[in-house]
PDB file of C-alpha atoms and ligand atoms in Angstrom:
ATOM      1  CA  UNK A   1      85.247  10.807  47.374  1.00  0.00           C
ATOM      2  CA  UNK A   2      88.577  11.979  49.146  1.00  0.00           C
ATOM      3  CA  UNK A   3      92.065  11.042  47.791  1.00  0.00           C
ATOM      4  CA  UNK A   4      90.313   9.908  44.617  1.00  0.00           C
ATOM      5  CA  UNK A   5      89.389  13.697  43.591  1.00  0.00           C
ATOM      6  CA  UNK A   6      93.312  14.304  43.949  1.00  0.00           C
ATOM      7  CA  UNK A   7      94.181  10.881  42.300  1.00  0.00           C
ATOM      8  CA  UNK A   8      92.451  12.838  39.047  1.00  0.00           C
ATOM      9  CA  UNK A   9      95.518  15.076  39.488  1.00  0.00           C
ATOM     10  CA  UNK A  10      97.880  12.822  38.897  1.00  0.00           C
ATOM     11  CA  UNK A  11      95.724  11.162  36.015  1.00  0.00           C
ATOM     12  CA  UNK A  12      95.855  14.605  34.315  1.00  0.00           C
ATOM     13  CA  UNK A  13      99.861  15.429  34.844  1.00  0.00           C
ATOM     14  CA  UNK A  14     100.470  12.005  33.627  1.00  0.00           C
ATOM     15  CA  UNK A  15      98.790  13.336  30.018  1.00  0.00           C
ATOM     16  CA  UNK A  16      99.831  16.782  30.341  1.00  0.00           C
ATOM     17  CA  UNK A  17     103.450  16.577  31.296  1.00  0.00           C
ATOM     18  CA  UNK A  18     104.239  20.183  31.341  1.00  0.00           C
ATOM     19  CA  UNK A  19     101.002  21.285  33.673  1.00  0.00           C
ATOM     20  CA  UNK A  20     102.182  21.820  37.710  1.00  0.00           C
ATOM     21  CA  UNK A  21     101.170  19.012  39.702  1.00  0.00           C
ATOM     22  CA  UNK A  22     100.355  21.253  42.920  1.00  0.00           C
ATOM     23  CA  UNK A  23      97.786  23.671  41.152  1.00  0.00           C
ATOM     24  CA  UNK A  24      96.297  20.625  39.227  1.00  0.00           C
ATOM     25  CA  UNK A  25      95.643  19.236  42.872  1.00  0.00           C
ATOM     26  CA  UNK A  26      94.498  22.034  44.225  1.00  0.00           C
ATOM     27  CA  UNK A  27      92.162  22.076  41.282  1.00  0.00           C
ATOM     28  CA  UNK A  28      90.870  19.118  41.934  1.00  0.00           C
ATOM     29  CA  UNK A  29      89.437  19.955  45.252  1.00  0.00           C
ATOM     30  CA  UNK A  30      88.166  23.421  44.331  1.00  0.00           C
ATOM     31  CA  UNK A  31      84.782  23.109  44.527  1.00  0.00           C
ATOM     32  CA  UNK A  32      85.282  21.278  48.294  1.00  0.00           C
ATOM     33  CA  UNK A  33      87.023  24.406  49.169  1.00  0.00           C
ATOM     34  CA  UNK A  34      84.600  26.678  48.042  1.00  0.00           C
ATOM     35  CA  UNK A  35      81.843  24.455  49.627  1.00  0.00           C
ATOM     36  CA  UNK A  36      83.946  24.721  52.854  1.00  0.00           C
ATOM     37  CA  UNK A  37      83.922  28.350  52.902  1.00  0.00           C
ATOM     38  CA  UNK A  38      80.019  28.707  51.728  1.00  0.00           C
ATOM     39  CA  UNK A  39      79.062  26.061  54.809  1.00  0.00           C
ATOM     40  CA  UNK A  40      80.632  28.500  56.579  1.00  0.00           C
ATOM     41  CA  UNK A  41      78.993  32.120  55.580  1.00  0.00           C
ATOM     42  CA  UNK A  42      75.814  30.229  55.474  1.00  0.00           C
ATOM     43  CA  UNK A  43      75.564  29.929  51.847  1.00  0.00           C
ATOM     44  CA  UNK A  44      75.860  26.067  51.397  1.00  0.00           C
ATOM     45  CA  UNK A  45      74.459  23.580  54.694  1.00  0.00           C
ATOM     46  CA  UNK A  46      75.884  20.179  55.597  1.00  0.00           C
ATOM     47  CA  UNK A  47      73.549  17.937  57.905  1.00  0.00           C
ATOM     48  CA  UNK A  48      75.360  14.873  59.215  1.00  0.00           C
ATOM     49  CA  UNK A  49      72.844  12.281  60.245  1.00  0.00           C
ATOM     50  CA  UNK A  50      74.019   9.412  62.346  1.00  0.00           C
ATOM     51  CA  UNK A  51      75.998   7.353  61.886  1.00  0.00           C
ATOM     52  CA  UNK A  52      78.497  10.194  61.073  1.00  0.00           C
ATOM     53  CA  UNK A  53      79.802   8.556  57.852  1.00  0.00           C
ATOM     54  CA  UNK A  54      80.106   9.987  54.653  1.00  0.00           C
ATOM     55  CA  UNK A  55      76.738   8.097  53.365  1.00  0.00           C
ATOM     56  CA  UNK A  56      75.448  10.188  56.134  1.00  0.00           C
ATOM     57  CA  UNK A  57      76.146  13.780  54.889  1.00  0.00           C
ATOM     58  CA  UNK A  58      72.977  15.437  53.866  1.00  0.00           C
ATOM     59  CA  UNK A  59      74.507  18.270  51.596  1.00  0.00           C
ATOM     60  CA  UNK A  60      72.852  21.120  49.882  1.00  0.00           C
ATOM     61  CA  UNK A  61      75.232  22.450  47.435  1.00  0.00           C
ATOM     62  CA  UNK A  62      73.885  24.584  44.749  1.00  0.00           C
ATOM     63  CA  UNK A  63      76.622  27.405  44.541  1.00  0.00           C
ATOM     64  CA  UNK A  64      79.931  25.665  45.051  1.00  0.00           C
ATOM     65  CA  UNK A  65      78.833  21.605  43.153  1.00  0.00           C
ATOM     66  CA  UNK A  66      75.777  22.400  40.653  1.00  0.00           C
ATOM     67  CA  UNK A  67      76.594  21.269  37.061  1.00  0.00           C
ATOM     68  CA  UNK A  68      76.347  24.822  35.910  1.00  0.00           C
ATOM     69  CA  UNK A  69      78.621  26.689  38.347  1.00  0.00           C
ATOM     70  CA  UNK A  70      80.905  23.429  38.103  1.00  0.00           C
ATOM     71  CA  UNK A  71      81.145  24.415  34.148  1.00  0.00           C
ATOM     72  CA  UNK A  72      81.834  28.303  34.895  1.00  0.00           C
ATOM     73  CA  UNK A  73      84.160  27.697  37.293  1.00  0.00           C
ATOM     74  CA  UNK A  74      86.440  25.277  35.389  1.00  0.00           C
ATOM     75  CA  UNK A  75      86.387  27.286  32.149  1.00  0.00           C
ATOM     76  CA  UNK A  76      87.079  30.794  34.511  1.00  0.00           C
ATOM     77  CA  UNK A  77      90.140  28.655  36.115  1.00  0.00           C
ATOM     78  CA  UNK A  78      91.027  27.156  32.814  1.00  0.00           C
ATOM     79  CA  UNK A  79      91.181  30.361  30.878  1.00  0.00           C
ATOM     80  CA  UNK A  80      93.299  32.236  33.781  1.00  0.00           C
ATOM     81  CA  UNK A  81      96.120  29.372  33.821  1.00  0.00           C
ATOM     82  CA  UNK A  82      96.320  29.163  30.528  1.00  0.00           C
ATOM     83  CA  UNK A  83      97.027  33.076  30.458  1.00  0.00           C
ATOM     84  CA  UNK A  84      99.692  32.526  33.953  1.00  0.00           C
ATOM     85  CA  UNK A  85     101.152  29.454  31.862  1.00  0.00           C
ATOM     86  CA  UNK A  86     100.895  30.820  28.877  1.00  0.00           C
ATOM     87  CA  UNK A  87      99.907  27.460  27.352  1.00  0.00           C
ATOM     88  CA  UNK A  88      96.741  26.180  26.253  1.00  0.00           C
ATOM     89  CA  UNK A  89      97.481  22.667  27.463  1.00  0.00           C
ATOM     90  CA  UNK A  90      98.326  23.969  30.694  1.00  0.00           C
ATOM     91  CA  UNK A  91      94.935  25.552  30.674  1.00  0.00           C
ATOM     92  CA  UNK A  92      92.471  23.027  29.343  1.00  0.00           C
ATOM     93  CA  UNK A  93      94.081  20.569  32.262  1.00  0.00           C
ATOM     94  CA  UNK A  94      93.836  22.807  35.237  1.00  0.00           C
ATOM     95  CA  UNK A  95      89.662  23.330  33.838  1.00  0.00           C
ATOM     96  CA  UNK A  96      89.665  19.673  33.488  1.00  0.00           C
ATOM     97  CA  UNK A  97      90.771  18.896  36.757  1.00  0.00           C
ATOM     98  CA  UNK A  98      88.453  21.547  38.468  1.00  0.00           C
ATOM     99  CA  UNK A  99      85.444  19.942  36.469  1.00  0.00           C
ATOM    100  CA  UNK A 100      86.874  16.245  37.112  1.00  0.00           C
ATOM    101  CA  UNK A 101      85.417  16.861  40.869  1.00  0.00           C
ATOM    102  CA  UNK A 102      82.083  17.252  39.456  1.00  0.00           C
ATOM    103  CA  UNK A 103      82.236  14.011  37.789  1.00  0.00           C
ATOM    104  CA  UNK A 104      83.856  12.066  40.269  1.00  0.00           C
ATOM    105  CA  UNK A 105      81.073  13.578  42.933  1.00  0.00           C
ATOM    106  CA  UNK A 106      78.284  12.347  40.479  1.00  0.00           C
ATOM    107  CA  UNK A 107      79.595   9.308  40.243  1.00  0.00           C
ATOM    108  CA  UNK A 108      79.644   8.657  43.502  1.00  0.00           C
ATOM    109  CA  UNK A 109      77.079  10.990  45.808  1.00  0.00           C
ATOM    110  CA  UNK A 110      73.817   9.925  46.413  1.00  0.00           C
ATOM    111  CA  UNK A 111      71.455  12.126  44.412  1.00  0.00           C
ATOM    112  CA  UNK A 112      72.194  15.289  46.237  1.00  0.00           C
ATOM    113  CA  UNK A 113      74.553  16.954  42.889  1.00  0.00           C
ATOM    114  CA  UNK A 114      72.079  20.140  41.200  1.00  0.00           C
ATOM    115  CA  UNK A 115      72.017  20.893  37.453  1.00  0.00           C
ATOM    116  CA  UNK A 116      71.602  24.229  37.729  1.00  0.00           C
ATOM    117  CA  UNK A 117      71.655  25.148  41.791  1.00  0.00           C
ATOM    118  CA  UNK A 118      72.241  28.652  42.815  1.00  0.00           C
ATOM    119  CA  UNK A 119      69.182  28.665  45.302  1.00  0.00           C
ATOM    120  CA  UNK A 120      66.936  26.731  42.165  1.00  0.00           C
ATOM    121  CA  UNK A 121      63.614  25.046  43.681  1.00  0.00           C
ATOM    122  CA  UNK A 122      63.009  21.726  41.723  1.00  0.00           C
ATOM    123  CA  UNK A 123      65.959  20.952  40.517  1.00  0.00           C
ATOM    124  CA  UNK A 124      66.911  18.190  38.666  1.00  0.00           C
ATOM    125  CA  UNK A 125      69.445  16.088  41.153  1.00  0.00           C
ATOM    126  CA  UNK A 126      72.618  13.878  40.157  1.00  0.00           C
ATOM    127  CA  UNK A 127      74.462  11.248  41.908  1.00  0.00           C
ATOM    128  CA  UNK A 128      74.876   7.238  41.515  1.00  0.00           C
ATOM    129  CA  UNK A 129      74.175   6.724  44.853  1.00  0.00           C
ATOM    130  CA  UNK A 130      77.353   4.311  44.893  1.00  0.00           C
ATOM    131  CA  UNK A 131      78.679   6.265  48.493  1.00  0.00           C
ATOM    132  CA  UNK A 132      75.515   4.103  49.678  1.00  0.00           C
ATOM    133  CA  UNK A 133      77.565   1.128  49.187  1.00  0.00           C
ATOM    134  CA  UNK A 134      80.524   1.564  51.223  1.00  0.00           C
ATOM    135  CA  UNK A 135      82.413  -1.580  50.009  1.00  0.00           C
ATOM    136  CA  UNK A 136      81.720  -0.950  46.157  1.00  0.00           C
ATOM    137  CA  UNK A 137      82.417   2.772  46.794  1.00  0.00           C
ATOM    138  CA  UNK A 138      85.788   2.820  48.408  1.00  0.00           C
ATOM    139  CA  UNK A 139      87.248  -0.262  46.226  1.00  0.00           C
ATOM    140  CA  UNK A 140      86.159   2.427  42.927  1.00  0.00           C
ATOM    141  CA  UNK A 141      87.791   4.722  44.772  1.00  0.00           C
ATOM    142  CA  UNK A 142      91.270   2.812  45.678  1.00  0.00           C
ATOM    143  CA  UNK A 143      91.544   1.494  42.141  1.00  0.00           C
ATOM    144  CA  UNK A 144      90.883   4.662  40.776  1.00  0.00           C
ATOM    145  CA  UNK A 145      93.556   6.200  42.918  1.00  0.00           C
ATOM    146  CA  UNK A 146      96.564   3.021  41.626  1.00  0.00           C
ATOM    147  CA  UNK A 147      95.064   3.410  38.065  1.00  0.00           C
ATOM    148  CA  UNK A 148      95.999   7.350  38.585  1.00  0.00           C
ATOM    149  CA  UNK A 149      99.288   6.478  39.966  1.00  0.00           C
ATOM    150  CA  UNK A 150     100.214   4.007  37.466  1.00  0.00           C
ATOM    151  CA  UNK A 151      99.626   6.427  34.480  1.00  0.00           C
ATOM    152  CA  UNK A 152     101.897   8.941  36.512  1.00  0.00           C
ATOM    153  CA  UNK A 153     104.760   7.249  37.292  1.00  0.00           C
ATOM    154  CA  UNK A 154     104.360   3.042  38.274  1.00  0.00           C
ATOM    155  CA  UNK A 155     107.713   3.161  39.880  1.00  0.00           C
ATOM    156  CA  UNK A 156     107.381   6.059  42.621  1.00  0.00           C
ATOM    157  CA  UNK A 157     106.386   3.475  45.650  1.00  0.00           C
ATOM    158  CA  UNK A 158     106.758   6.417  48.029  1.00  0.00           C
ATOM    159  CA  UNK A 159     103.674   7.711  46.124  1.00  0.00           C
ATOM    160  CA  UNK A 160     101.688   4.415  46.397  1.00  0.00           C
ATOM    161  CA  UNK A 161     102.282   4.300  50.008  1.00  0.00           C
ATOM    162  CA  UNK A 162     101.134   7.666  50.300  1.00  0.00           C
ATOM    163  CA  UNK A 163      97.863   6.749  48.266  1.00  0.00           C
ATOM    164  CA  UNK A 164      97.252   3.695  50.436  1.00  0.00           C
ATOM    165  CA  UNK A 165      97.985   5.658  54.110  1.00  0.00           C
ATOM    166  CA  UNK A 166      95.305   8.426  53.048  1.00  0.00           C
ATOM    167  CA  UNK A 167      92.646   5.568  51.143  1.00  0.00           C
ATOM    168  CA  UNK A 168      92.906   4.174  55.170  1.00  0.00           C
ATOM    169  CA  UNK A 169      92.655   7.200  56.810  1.00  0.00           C
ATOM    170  CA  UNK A 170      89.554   7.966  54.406  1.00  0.00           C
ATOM    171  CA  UNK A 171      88.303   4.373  55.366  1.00  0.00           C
ATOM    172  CA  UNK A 172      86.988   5.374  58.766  1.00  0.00           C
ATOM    173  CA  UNK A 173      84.763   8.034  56.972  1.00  0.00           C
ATOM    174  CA  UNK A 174      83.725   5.284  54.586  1.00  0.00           C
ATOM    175  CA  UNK A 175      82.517   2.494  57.157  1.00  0.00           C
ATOM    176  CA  UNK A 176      83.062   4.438  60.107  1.00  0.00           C
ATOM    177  CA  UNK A 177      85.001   1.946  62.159  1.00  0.00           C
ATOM    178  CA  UNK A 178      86.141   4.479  64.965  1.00  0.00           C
ATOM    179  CA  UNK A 179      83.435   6.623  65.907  1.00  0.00           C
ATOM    180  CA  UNK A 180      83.971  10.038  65.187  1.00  0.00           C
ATOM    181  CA  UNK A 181      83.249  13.286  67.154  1.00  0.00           C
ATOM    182  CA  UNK A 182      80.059  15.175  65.860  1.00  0.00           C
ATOM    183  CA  UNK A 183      80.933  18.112  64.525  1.00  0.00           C
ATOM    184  CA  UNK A 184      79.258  21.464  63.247  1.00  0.00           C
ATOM    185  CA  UNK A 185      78.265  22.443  60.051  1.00  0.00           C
ATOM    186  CA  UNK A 186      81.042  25.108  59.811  1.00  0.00           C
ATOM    187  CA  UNK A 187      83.476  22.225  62.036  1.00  0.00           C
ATOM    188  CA  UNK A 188      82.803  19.905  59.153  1.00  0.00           C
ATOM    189  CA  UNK A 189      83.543  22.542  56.239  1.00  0.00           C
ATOM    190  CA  UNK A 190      86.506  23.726  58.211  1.00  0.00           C
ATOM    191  CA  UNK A 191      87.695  20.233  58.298  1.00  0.00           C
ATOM    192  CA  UNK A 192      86.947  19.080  54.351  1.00  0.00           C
ATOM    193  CA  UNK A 193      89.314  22.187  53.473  1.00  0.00           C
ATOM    194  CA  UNK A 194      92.106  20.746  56.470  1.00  0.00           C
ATOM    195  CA  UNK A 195      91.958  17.452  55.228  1.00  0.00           C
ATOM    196  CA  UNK A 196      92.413  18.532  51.158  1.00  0.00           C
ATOM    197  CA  UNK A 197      95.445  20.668  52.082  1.00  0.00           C
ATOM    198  CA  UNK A 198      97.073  17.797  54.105  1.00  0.00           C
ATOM    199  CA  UNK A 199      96.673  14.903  52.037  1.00  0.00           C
ATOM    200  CA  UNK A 200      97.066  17.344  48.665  1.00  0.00           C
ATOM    201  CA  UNK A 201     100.602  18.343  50.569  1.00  0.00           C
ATOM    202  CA  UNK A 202     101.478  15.073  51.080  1.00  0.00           C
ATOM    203  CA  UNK A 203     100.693  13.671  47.730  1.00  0.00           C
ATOM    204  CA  UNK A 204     102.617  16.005  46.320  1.00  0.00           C
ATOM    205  CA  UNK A 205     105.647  15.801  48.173  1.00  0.00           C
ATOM    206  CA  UNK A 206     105.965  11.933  47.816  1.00  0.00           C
ATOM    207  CA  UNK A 207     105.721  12.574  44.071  1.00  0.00           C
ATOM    208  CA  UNK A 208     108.987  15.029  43.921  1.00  0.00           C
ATOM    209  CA  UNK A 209     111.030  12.511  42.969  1.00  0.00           C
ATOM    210  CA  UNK A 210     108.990  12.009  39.787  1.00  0.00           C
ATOM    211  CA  UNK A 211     109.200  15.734  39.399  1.00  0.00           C
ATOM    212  CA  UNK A 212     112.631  16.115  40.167  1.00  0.00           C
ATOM    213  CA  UNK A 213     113.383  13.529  37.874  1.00  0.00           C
ATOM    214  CA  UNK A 214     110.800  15.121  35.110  1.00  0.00           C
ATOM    215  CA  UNK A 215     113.237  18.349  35.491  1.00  0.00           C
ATOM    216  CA  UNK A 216     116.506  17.042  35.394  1.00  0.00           C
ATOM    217  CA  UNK A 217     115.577  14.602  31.760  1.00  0.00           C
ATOM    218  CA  UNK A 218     113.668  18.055  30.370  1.00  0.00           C
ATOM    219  CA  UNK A 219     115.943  20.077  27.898  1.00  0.00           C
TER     220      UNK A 219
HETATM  221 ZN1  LIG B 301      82.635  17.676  46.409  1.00  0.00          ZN
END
């Protein structure tokens, strides 16, 4: 998944009004970011068979997506923004979002997602295999993205547009209309962390009039 791991952003602020919506999106991609910058000391490897589609990503991703660094992560994150918020609620939303990846990855990887990872021969491996599917997989991943904007705010269209430009953009990676150039290991982490900080940018600016509006009604 793509926009759908920041969609769980928006599902969270919707139920945590008082959390900030650009650190719960940057949450939500944290363990892509650290996978981007493991690919590229040589910690984590991506292999991107042909067709170049996301189906097509052979990923071995013990220390940044394992169950068990997924948990430590979240809870280390959690606990420090509840300390910079100084609320709890604040704090149990930015962990859930950072651990909302690892579900949403599960759900739908193929069975490349470790329990335990960190290097760990025989692992046990997670995943649906749903990203197999690429019909079924990016209609789970477009609803999930309108149910996520409903909850948040129904009435900001600029929002839904957004949503719908990036859900095509992230088509072409889905069913791979337009081939794509093949690109490196580290191109390809270099690029996962590009693409979260554009499309998490320009979620969250067509959701400031929600926020602005959020401000102004707040006592
Ligand atoms: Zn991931």
């Amino acid at each position: 998944m793509f926009v759908g791991h920041l969609a769980a952003g928006f599902a969270l602020k919707a139920r945590v009004r008082e959390a900030p919506l650009g650190p719960l999106l940057a949450g939500t991609a944290f363990l892509d970011f650290l996978f981007g910058v493991f690919v590229m000391i040589g910690l984590e490897r991506v292999v991107v068979h042909d067709p170049p589609v996301f189906r097509n990503w052979e990923l071995h991703i013990g220390y940044s997506h394992s169950l068990l660094v997924s948990v430590l992560y979240s809870v280390a994150l959690g606990w420090l923004a509840g300390r910079v918020w100084r609320s709890t609620s604040v704090g149990v939303a930015l962990g859930l979002a950072v651990f909302s990846h690892f579900v949403l990855d599960v759900v739908s990887h193929r069975a490349d997602m470790p329990l335990v990872g960190l290097g760990m021969n025989h692992d046990v491996l997670l995943g649906t295999g749903l990203a197999t599917h690429p019909l079924a997989f990016f209609l789970v991943e477009l609803g999930w993205c309108l149910l996520a904007w409903r909850w948040y705010d129904g009435g900001n269209h600029r929002l839904l547009l957004m949503f719908l430009v990036l859900m095509a953009i992230w088509a072409n990676n889905v069913f791979g209309f337009v081939p794509q150039p093949a690109l490196s290991s580290s191109g390809q982490a270099a690029f996962t962390i590009f693409g979260f900080v554009i499309a998490g940018a320009l979620l969250w600016w067509a959701a400031r009039p929600t926020e602005e509006r959020a401000l102004r009604t707040s006592p």
